[in-house]
PDB file of C-alpha atoms and ligand atoms in Angstrom:
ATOM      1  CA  UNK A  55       0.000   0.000   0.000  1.00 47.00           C
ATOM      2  CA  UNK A  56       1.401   3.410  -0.767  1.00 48.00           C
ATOM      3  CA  UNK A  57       1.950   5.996   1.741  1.00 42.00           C
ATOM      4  CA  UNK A  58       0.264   9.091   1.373  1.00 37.00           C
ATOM      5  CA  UNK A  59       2.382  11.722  -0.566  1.00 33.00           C
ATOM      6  CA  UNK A  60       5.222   9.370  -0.400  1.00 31.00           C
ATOM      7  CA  UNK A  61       7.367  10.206  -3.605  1.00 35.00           C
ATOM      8  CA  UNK A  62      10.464   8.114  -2.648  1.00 35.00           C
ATOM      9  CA  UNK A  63      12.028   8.082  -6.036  1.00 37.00           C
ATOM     10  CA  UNK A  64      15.505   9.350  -6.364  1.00 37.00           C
ATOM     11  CA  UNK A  65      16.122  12.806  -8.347  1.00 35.00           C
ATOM     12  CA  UNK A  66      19.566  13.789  -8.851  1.00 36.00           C
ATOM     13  CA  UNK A  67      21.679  10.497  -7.781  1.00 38.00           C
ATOM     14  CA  UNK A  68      23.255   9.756 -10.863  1.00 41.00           C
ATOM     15  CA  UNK A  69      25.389   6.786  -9.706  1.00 38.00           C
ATOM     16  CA  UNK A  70      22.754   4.663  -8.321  1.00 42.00           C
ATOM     17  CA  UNK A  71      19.952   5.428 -10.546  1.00 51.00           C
ATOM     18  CA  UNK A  72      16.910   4.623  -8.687  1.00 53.00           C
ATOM     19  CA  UNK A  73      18.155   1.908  -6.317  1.00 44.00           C
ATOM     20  CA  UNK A  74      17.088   1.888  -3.044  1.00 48.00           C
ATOM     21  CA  UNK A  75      13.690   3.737  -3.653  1.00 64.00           C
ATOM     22  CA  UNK A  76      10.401   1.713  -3.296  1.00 81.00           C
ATOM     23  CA  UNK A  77       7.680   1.766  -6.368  1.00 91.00           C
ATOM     24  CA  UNK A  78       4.686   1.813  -5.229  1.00 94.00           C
ATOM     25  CA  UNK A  79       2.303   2.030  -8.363  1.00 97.00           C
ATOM     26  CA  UNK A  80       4.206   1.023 -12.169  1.00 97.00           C
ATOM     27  CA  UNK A  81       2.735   1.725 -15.657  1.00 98.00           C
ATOM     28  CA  UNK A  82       4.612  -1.009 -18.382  1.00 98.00           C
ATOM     29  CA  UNK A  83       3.832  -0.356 -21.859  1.00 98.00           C
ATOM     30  CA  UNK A  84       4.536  -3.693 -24.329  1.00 98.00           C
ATOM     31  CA  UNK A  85       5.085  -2.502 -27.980  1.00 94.00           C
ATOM     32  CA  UNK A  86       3.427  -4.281 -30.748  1.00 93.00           C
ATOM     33  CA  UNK A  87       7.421  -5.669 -31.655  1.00 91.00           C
ATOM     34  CA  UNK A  88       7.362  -7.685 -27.941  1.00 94.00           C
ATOM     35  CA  UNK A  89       3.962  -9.379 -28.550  1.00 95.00           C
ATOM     36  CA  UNK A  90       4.170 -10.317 -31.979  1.00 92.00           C
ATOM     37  CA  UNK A  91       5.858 -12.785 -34.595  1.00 86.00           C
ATOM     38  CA  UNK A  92       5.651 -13.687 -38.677  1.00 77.00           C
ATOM     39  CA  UNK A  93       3.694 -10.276 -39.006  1.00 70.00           C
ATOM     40  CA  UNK A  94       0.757 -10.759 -37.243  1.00 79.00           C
ATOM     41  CA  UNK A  95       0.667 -13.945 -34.829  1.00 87.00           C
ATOM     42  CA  UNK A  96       0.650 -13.405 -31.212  1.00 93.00           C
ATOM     43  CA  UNK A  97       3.744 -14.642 -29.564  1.00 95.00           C
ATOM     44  CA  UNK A  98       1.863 -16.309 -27.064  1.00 95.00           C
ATOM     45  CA  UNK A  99       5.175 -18.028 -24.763  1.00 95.00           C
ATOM     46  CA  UNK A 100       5.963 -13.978 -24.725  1.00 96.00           C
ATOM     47  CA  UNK A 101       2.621 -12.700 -23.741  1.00 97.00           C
ATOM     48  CA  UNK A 102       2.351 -15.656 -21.048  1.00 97.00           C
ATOM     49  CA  UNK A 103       5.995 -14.595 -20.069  1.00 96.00           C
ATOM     50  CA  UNK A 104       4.911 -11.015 -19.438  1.00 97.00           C
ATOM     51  CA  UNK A 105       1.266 -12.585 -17.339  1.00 98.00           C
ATOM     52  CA  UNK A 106       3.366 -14.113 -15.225  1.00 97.00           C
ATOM     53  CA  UNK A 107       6.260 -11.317 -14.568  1.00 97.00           C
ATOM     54  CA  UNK A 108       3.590  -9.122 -14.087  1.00 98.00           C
ATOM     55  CA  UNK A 109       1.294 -11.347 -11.570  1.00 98.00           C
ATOM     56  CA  UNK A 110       4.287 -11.687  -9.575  1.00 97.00           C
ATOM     57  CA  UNK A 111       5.080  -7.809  -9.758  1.00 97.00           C
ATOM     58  CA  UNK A 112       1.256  -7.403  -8.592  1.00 97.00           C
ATOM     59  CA  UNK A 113       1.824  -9.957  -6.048  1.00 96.00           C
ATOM     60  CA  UNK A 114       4.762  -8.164  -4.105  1.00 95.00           C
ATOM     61  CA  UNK A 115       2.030  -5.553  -3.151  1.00 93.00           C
ATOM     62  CA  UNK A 116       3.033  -3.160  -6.714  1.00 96.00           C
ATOM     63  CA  UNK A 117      -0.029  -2.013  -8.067  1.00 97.00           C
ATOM     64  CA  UNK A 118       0.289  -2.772 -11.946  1.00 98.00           C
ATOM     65  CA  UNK A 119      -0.976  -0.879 -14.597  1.00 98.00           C
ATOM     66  CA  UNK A 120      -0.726  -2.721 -18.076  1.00 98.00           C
ATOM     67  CA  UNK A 121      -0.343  -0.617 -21.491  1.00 98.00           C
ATOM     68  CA  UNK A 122      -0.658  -3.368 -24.445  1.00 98.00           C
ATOM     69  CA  UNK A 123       0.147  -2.579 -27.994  1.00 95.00           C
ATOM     70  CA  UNK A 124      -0.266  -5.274 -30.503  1.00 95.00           C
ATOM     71  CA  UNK A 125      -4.461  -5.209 -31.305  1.00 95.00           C
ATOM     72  CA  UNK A 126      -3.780  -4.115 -35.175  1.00 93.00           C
ATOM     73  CA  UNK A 127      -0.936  -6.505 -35.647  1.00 93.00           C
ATOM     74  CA  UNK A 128      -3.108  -9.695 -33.833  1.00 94.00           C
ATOM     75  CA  UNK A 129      -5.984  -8.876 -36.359  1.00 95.00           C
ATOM     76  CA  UNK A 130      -4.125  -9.165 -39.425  1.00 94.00           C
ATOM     77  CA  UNK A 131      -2.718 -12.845 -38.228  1.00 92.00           C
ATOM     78  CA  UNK A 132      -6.470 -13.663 -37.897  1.00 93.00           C
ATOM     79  CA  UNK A 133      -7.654 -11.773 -40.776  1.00 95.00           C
ATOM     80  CA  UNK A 134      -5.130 -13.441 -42.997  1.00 93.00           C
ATOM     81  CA  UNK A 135      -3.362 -10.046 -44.326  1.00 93.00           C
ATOM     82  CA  UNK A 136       0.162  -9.895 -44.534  1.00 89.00           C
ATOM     83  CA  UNK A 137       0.912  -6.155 -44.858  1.00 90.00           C
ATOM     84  CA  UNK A 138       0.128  -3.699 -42.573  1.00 88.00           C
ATOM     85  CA  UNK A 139      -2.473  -1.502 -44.366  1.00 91.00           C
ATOM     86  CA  UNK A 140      -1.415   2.410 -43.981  1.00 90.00           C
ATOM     87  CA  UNK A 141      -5.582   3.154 -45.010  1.00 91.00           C
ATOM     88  CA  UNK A 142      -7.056   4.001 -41.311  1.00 89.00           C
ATOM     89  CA  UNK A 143     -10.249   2.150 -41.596  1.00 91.00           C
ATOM     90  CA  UNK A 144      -8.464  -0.988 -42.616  1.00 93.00           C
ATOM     91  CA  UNK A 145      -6.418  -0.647 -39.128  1.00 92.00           C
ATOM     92  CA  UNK A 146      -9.417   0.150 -37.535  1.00 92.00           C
ATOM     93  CA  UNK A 147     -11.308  -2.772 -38.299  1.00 95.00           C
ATOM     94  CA  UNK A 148      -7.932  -4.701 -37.834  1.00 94.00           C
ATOM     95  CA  UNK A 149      -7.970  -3.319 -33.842  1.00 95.00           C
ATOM     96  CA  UNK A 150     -11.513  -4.459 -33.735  1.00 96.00           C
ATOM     97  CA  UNK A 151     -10.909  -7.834 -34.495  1.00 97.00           C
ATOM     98  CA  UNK A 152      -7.288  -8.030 -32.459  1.00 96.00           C
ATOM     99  CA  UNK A 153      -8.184  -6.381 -29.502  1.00 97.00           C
ATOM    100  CA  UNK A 154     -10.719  -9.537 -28.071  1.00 97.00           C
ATOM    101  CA  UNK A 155      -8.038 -11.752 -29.209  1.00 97.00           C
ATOM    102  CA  UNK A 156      -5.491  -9.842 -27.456  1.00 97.00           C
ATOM    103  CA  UNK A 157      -7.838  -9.859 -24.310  1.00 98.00           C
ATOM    104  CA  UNK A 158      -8.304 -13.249 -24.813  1.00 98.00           C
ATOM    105  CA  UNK A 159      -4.731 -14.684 -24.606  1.00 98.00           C
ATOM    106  CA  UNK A 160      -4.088 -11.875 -21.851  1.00 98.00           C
ATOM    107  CA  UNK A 161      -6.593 -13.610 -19.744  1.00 98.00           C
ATOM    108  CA  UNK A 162      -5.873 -16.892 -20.422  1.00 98.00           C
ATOM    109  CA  UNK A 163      -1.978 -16.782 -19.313  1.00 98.00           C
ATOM    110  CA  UNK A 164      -3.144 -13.781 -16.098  1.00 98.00           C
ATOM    111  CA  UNK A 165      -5.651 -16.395 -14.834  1.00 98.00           C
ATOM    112  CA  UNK A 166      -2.938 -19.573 -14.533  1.00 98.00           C
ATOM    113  CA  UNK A 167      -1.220 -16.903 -11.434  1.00 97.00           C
ATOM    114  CA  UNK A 168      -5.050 -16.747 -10.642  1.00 98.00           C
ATOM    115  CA  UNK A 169      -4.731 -12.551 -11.745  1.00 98.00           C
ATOM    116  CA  UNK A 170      -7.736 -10.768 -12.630  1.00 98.00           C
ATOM    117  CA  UNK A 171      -7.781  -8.223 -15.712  1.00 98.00           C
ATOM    118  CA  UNK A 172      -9.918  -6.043 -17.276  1.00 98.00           C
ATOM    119  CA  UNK A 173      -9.829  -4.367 -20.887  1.00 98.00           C
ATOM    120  CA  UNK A 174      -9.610  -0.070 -20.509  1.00 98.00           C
ATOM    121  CA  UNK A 175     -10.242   1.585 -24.190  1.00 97.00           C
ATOM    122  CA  UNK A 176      -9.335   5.050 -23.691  1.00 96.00           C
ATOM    123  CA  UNK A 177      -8.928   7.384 -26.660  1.00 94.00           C
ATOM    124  CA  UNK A 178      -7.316  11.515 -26.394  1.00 93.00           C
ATOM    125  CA  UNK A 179     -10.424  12.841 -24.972  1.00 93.00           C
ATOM    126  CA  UNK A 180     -10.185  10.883 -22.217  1.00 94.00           C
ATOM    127  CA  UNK A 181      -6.976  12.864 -20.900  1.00 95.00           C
ATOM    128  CA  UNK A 182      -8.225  15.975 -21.989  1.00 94.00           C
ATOM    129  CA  UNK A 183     -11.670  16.734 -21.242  1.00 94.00           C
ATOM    130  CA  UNK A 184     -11.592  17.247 -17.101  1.00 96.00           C
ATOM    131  CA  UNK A 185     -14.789  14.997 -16.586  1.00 97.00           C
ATOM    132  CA  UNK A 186     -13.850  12.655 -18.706  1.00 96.00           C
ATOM    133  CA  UNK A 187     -10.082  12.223 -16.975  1.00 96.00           C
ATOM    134  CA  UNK A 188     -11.248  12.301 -13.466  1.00 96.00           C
ATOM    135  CA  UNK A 189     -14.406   9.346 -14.474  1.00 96.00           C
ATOM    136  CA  UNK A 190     -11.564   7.627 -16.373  1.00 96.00           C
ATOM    137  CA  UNK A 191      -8.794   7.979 -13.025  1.00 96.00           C
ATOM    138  CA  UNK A 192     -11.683   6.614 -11.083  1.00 97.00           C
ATOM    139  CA  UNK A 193     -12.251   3.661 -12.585  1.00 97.00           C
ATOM    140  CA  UNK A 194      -8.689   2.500 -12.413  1.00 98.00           C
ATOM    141  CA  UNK A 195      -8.196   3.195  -9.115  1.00 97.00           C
ATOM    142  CA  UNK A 196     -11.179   1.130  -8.328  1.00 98.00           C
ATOM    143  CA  UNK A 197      -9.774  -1.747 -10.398  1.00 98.00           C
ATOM    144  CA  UNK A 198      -6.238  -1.397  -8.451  1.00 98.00           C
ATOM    145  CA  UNK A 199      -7.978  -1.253  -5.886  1.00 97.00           C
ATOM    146  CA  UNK A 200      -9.483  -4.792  -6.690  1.00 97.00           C
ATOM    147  CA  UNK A 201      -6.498  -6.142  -7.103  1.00 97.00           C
ATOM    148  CA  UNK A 202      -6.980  -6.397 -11.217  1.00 98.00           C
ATOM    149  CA  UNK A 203      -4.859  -5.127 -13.605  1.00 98.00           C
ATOM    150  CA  UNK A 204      -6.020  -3.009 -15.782  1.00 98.00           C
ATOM    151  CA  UNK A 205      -4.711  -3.469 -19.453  1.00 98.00           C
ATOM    152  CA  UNK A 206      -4.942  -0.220 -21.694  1.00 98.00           C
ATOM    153  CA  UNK A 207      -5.290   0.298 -25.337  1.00 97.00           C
ATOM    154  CA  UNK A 208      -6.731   3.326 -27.593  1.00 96.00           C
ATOM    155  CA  UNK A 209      -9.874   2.766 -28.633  1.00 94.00           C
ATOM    156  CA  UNK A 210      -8.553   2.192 -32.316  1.00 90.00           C
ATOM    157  CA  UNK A 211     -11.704   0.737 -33.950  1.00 87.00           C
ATOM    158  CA  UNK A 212     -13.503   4.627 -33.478  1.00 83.00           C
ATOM    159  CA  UNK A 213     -10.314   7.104 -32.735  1.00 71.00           C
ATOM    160  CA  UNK A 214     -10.777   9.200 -35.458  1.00 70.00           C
ATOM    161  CA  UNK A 215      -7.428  11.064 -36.663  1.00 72.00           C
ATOM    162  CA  UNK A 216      -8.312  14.183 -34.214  1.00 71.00           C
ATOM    163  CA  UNK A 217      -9.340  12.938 -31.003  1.00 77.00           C
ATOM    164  CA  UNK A 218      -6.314   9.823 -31.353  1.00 87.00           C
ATOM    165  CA  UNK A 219      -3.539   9.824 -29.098  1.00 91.00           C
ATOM    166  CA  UNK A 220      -2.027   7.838 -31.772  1.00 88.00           C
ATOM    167  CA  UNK A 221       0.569   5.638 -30.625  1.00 93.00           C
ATOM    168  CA  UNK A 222       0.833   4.149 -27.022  1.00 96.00           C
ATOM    169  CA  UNK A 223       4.076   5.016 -26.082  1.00 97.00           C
ATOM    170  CA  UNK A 224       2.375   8.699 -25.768  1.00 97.00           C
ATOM    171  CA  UNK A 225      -1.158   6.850 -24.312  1.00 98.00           C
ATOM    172  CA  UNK A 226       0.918   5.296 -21.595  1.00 98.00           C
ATOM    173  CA  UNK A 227       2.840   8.253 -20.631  1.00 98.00           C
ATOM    174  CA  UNK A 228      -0.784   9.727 -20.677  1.00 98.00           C
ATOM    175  CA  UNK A 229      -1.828   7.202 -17.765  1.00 98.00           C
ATOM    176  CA  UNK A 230       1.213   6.993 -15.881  1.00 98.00           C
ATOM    177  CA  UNK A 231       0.624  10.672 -14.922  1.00 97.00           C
ATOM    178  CA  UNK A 232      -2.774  10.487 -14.893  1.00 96.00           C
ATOM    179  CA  UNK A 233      -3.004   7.729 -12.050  1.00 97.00           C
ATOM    180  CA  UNK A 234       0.331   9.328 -10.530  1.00 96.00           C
ATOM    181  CA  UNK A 235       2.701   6.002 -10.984  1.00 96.00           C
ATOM    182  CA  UNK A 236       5.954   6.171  -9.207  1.00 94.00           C
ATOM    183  CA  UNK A 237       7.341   4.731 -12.689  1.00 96.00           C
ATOM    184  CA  UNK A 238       6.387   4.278 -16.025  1.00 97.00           C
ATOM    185  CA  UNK A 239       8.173   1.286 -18.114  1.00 98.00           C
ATOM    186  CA  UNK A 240       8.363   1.544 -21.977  1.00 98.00           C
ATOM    187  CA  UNK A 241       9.137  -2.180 -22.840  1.00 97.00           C
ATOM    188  CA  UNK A 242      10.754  -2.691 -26.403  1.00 93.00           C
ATOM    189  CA  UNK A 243      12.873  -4.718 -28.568  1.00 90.00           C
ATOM    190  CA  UNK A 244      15.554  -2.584 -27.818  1.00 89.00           C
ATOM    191  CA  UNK A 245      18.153  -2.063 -24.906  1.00 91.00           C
ATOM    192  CA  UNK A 246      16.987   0.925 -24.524  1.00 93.00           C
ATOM    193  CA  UNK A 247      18.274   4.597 -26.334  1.00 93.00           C
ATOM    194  CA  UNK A 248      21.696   3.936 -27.973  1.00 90.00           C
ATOM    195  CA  UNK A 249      23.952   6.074 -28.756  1.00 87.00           C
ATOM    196  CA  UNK A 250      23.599   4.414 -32.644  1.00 79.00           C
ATOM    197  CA  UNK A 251      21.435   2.923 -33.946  1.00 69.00           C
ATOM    198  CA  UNK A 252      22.223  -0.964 -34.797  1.00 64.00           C
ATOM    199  CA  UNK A 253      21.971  -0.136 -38.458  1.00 68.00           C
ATOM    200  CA  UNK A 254      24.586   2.703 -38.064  1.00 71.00           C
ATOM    201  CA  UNK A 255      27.360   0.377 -36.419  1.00 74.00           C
ATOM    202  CA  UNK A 256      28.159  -0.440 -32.925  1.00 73.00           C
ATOM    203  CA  UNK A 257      26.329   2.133 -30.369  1.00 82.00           C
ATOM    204  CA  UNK A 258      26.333   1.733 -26.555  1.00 91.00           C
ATOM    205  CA  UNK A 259      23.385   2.425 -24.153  1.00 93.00           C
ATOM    206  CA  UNK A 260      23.127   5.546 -23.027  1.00 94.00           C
ATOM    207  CA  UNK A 261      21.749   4.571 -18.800  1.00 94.00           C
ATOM    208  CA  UNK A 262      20.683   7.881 -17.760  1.00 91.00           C
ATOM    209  CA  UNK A 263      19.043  10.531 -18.805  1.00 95.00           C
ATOM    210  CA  UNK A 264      18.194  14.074 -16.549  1.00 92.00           C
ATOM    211  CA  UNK A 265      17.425  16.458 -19.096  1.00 91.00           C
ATOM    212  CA  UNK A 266      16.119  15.676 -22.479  1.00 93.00           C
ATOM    213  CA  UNK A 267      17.922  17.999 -24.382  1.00 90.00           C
ATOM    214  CA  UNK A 268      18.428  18.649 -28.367  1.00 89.00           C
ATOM    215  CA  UNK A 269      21.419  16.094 -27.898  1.00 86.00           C
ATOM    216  CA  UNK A 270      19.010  13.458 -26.790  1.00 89.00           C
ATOM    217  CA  UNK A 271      16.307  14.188 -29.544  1.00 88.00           C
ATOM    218  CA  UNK A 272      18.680  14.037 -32.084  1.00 86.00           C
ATOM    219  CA  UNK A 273      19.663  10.728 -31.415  1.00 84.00           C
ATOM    220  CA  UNK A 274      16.160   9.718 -30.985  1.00 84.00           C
ATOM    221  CA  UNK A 275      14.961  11.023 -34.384  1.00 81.00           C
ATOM    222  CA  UNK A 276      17.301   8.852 -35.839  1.00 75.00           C
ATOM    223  CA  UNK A 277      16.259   5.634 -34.553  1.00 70.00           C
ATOM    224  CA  UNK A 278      13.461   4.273 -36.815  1.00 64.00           C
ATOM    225  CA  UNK A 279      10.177   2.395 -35.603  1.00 62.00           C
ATOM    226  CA  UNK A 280      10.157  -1.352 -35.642  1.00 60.00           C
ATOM    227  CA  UNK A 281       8.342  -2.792 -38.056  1.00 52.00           C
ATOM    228  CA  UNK A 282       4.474  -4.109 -37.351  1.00 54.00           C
ATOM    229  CA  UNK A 283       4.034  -1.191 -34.664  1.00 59.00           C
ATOM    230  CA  UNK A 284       3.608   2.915 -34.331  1.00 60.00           C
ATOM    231  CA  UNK A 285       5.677   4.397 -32.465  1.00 63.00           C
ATOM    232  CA  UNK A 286       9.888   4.300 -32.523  1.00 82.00           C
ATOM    233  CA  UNK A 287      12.076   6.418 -30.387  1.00 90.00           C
ATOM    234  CA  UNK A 288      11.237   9.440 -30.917  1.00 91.00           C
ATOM    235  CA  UNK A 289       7.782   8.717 -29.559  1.00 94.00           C
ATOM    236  CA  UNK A 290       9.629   7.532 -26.610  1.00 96.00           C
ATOM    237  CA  UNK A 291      11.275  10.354 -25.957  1.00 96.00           C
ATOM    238  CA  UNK A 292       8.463  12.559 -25.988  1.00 95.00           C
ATOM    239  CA  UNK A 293       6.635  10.246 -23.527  1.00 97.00           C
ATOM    240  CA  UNK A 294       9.846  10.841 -21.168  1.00 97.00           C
ATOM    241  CA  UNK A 295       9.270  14.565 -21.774  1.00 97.00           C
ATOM    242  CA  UNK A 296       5.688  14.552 -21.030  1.00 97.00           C
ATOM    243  CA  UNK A 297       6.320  11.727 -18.081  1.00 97.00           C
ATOM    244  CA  UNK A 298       9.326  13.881 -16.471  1.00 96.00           C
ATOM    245  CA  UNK A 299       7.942  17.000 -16.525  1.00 96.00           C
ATOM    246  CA  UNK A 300       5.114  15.691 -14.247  1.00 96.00           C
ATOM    247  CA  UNK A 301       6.826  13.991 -11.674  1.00 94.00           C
ATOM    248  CA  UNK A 302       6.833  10.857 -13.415  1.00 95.00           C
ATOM    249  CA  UNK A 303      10.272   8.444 -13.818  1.00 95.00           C
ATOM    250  CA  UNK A 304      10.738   7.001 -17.070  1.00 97.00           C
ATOM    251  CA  UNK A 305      12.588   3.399 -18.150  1.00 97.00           C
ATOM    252  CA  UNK A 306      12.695   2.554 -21.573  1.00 96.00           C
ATOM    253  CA  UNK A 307      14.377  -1.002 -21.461  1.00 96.00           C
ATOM    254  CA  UNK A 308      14.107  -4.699 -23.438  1.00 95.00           C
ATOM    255  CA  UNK A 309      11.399  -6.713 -22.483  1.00 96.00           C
ATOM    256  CA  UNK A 310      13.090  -9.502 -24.393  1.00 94.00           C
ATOM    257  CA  UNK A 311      14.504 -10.620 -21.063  1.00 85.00           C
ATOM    258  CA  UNK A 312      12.376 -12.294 -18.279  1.00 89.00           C
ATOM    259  CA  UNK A 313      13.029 -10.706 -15.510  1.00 93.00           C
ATOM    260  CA  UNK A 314      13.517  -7.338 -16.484  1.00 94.00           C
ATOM    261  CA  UNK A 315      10.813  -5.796 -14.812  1.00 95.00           C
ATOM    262  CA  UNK A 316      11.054  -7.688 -11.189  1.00 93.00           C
ATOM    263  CA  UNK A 317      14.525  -5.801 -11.286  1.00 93.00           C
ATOM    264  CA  UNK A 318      13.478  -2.918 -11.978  1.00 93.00           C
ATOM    265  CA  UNK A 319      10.578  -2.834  -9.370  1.00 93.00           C
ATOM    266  CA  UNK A 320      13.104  -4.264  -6.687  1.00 90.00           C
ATOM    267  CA  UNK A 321      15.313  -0.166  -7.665  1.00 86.00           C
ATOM    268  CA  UNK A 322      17.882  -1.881 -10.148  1.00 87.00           C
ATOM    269  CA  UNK A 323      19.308  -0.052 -13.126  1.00 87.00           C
ATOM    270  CA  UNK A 324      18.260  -1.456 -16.372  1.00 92.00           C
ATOM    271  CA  UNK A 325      17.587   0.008 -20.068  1.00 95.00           C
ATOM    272  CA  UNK A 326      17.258   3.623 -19.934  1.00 96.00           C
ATOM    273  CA  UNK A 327      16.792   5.780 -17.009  1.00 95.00           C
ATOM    274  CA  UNK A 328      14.619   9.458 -17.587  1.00 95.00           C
ATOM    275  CA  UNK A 329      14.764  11.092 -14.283  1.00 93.00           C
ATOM    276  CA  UNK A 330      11.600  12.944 -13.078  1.00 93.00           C
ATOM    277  CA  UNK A 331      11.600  16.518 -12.453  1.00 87.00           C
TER     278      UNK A 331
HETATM  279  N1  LIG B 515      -3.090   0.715 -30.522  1.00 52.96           N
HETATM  280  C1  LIG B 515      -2.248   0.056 -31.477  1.00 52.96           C
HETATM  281  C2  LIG B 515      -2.481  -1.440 -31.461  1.00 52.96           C
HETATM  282  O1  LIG B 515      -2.943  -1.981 -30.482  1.00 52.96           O
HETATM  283  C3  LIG B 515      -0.792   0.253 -31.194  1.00 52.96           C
HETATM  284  C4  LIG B 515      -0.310   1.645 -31.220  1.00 52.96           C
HETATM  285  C5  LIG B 515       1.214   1.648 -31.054  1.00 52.96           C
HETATM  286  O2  LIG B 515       1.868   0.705 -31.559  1.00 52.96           O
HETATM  287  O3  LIG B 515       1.744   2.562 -30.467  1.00 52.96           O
HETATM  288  O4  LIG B 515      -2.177  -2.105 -32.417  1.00 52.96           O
END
């Protein structure tokens, strides 16, 4: 249970990163890249990996907040296509017919740790209209309350280009500030921000990151999105931004390992580090 006001993240100690400071509440986003395989099948050994990291996280008394990418690419495995359409309604209808399948094998592996979930739609309107933010903040406190773990996507089949967050990187950064986590987790196929990109030669991981600067962005606007999903790192980085600048600590960081998150939660360095402001 969190302690009221208790903000216990560290701000300015560079050499240990956030070690040592307990999370109370963590928002994980899983890019499209993580969940899927052959263009549009649901890794299912990595989405039951993730139920069961995840279950255990919840289990240690961290409330978990779930952002899931990967609805478009699941319906074009079921709908047979094998490129992702760039027309809107085709990715719309895609979402509609991934997202229950997505649900569906979420379930499935959450309920073998015997963890409850529930499906939260939310599109840009949600953040941005008062009303609507507030009714949206109170239903997922109720369901962390309830011990379930709420597991976010944008409303994609109706999202319209103007009220669309538009890629969940952004979305998640969104709801980590919105239900005040102590840290939000961006979980890619990726160490985290390199120096280089792996296309431009040999880079190195750049672990910490106070002040997102033109430096930072440049790099960033190099790397290109993974194929299959939305966002990339420059997406990333503006989450950070957005995250950072409201109190919110950032890791973007590989969620091709098992384990990754349980040491993170337990204040060990991993992936990227965006410190919150
Ligand atoms: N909402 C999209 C989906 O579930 C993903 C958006 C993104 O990749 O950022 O397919």
């Amino acid at each position: 249970m969190r302690p009221s006001g208790a903000r216990l993240l560290a701000r300015d100690r560079e050499d240990r990163f956030f070690s040592g400071n307990t999370i109370y509440r963590i928002v994980v986003k899983i890019g499209t890249s993580l969940l899927t395989r052959d263009g549009g099948h649901l890794d299912r050994p990595r989405v039951a990996q993730f139920a069961r990291e995840l279950s255990q996280i919840l289990k240690s008394e961290v409330e978990v907040v779930l952002v899931s990418s990967g609805a478009i690419a699941a319906g074009m495995g079921e709908l047979g296509w094998k490129k992702r359409p760039s027309e809107l309604a085709k990715k719309q209808a895609a979402a509609a017919v991934g997202q229950p399948k997505l649900m569906e094998t979420y379930r499935q592996f959450f309920r073998r740790s015997g963890v409850k979930v529930a499906q939260v739609l939310l599109t840009r309107e949600d953040f941005e209209n008062k009303k609507r933010r507030q009714n949206a903040q109170a239903t997922l406190e109720t369901l962390i309350e309830s011990k379930v773990i709420p597991i976010i996507n944008e409303n994609d089949s109706v999202g319209v280009e103007e009220i669309r967050v538009g890629d969940n990187d952004t979305l998640a950064a969104f709801v980590a500030v919105n239900v005040k986590a102590d840290l939000l987790v961006l979980l890619t196929d990726v160490e985290g921000l390199m120096t280089k990109h792996p296309r431009q030669g040999a880079g190195e991981l750049i672990p910490y990151v106070s002040n997102i600067g033109s430096a930072i962005e440049a790099i960033a606007h190099a790397v290109p999105g993974s194929e299959g999903g939305t966002g990339g790192m420059m997406t990333k980085i503006r989450a950070a931004k957005y995250a950072t600048s409201r109190g919110v600590a950032m890791v973007i960081a590989s969620g091709k390992k098992e384990g990754i998150l349980k040491k993170l939660v337990a204040g060990q360095a991993a992936g990227t580090y965006f410190v919150a402001r």
